[in-house]
Amino acid sequence: MSRTICLIPGDGIGPEVSNAARKVIDAACPGIEWLSLPAGAGALERHGDVLPEKTLKTLEEVRLALKGPITTPVGRGFRSINVQLRKKFDLYGAVRPVRSLPGVKTRFDDVELVVIRENTEGLYSGLEHEVVPGVVESLKIATQAGCERIARFAFDYARQRGRKKVTVFHKANIMKLSDGLFIKVAKHIHETEAPDIEYEELIIDNGCMQIVRDPSRFDVLLLENLYGDVVSDLCAGLVGGLGVVPGSNIGKDFAIFEAVHGSAPDLAGQNLANPLALIMSGVMMLNHIGEREAATRAKEAYNAVLAEGNPEQLTRDIGGQGTTSGFADAIVAKL
Ligand code: NAI
């Protein structure tokens, strides 16, 4: 079946891991037409714009993309393209499954949780200004509607996947209005629409301690934007690092799939980055578009390569000595 999907290679390791992911997805699910679209620091150099109009127009038409990481300057420069895309296309729900993997040795071997992050509000609303010299202000936005739809999304997700519990991390003891609204709404959605799913609230500092002590006690985590960003990386550390955690950004009839990791400038251009996180994001995308068999084949193929544990095939972050392209080739060979 022919299907059109946008591919945003992105910056840093983005083009390398995107190539690898595309190879694996094509082997599992032939017939995809990829539209490669520039965005990010590289696009600024080559096209004079971090988010060219053609990229936005094509995304708007196709409404489905696999995206590599994009560099965002720290403390200066352009606003994060990732945040802009999520805002512009209202991709309000980020889904980040965090699972122990065969052959990837970590402190825990029973992690099976999903981080659901609100993607459009909170402190990432971009409302910052200097009040007077030496005093700046960042506004944290929480709306009833935004809290409701992400809470409903989390409970629906839990029910569809047969998951049993949703835990909200918050800091409503300090941010009584914004985080207060987040938990009030989540609790209401639980009571009125999902009483069959267990509900729990934890103050985030305690929640982080509990995750690193015993991640198996968590199932679905529901967090506002900033907490979700931070806790996603924390959870990645439980299962082997940023090279092995995929993600998706879901809106109404629109989805962008991307790894949790960034552009890893320390690895860029060396064919050393782990492509698995983006490959897994591609597998989530195949499931999302109903290509379940292809998704299962790809998943079995990467699990088989991981389980074999041949250091020549695995990248350094998970104990191998291999390359980005070599890892992808080993997965393709299984397919
Ligand atoms: P990062 O995720 O790029 O790197 C953090 C650490 O993890 C580095 O040591 C890196 O080598 C390692 N790492 C990341 N991905 C890896 C992979 N696939 N295989 C092996 N090791 C991997 O985070 P950092 O350094 O904080 O950010 C770098 C840039 O990426 C920044 O400009 C940031 O804004 C951007 N970024 C973009 C994201 C996106 O496009 N969705 C998400 C996070 C950061």
CSV table of N, CA and C in Angstrom, one decimal, residues 109 151 168 214 256-257 281 297:
chain,number,residue,atom,x,y,z
A,109,ASP,N,15.1,-4.7,35.5
A,109,ASP,CA,14.8,-5.4,34.3
A,109,ASP,C,13.3,-5.5,34.1
A,151,ALA,N,-5.8,14.8,30.4
A,151,ALA,CA,-6.2,13.8,31.4
A,151,ALA,C,-7.1,12.8,30.7
A,168,VAL,N,-0.4,10.9,38.6
A,168,VAL,CA,0.0,12.3,38.2
A,168,VAL,C,1.1,12.8,39.1
A,214,ASP,N,11.9,2.1,42.6
A,214,ASP,CA,11.1,1.0,42.2
A,214,ASP,C,10.2,1.3,41.0
A,256,ILE,N,3.2,13.6,15.1
A,256,ILE,CA,4.6,13.6,14.7
A,256,ILE,C,5.3,12.6,15.7
A,257,PHE,N,6.1,11.7,15.1
A,257,PHE,CA,6.8,10.7,15.9
A,257,PHE,C,8.3,11.1,16.0
A,281,SER,N,10.3,4.8,17.4
A,281,SER,CA,9.3,5.9,17.1
A,281,SER,C,8.6,5.5,15.8
A,297,ARG,N,6.7,-6.9,13.1
A,297,ARG,CA,7.9,-7.5,12.4
A,297,ARG,C,9.2,-6.6,12.8
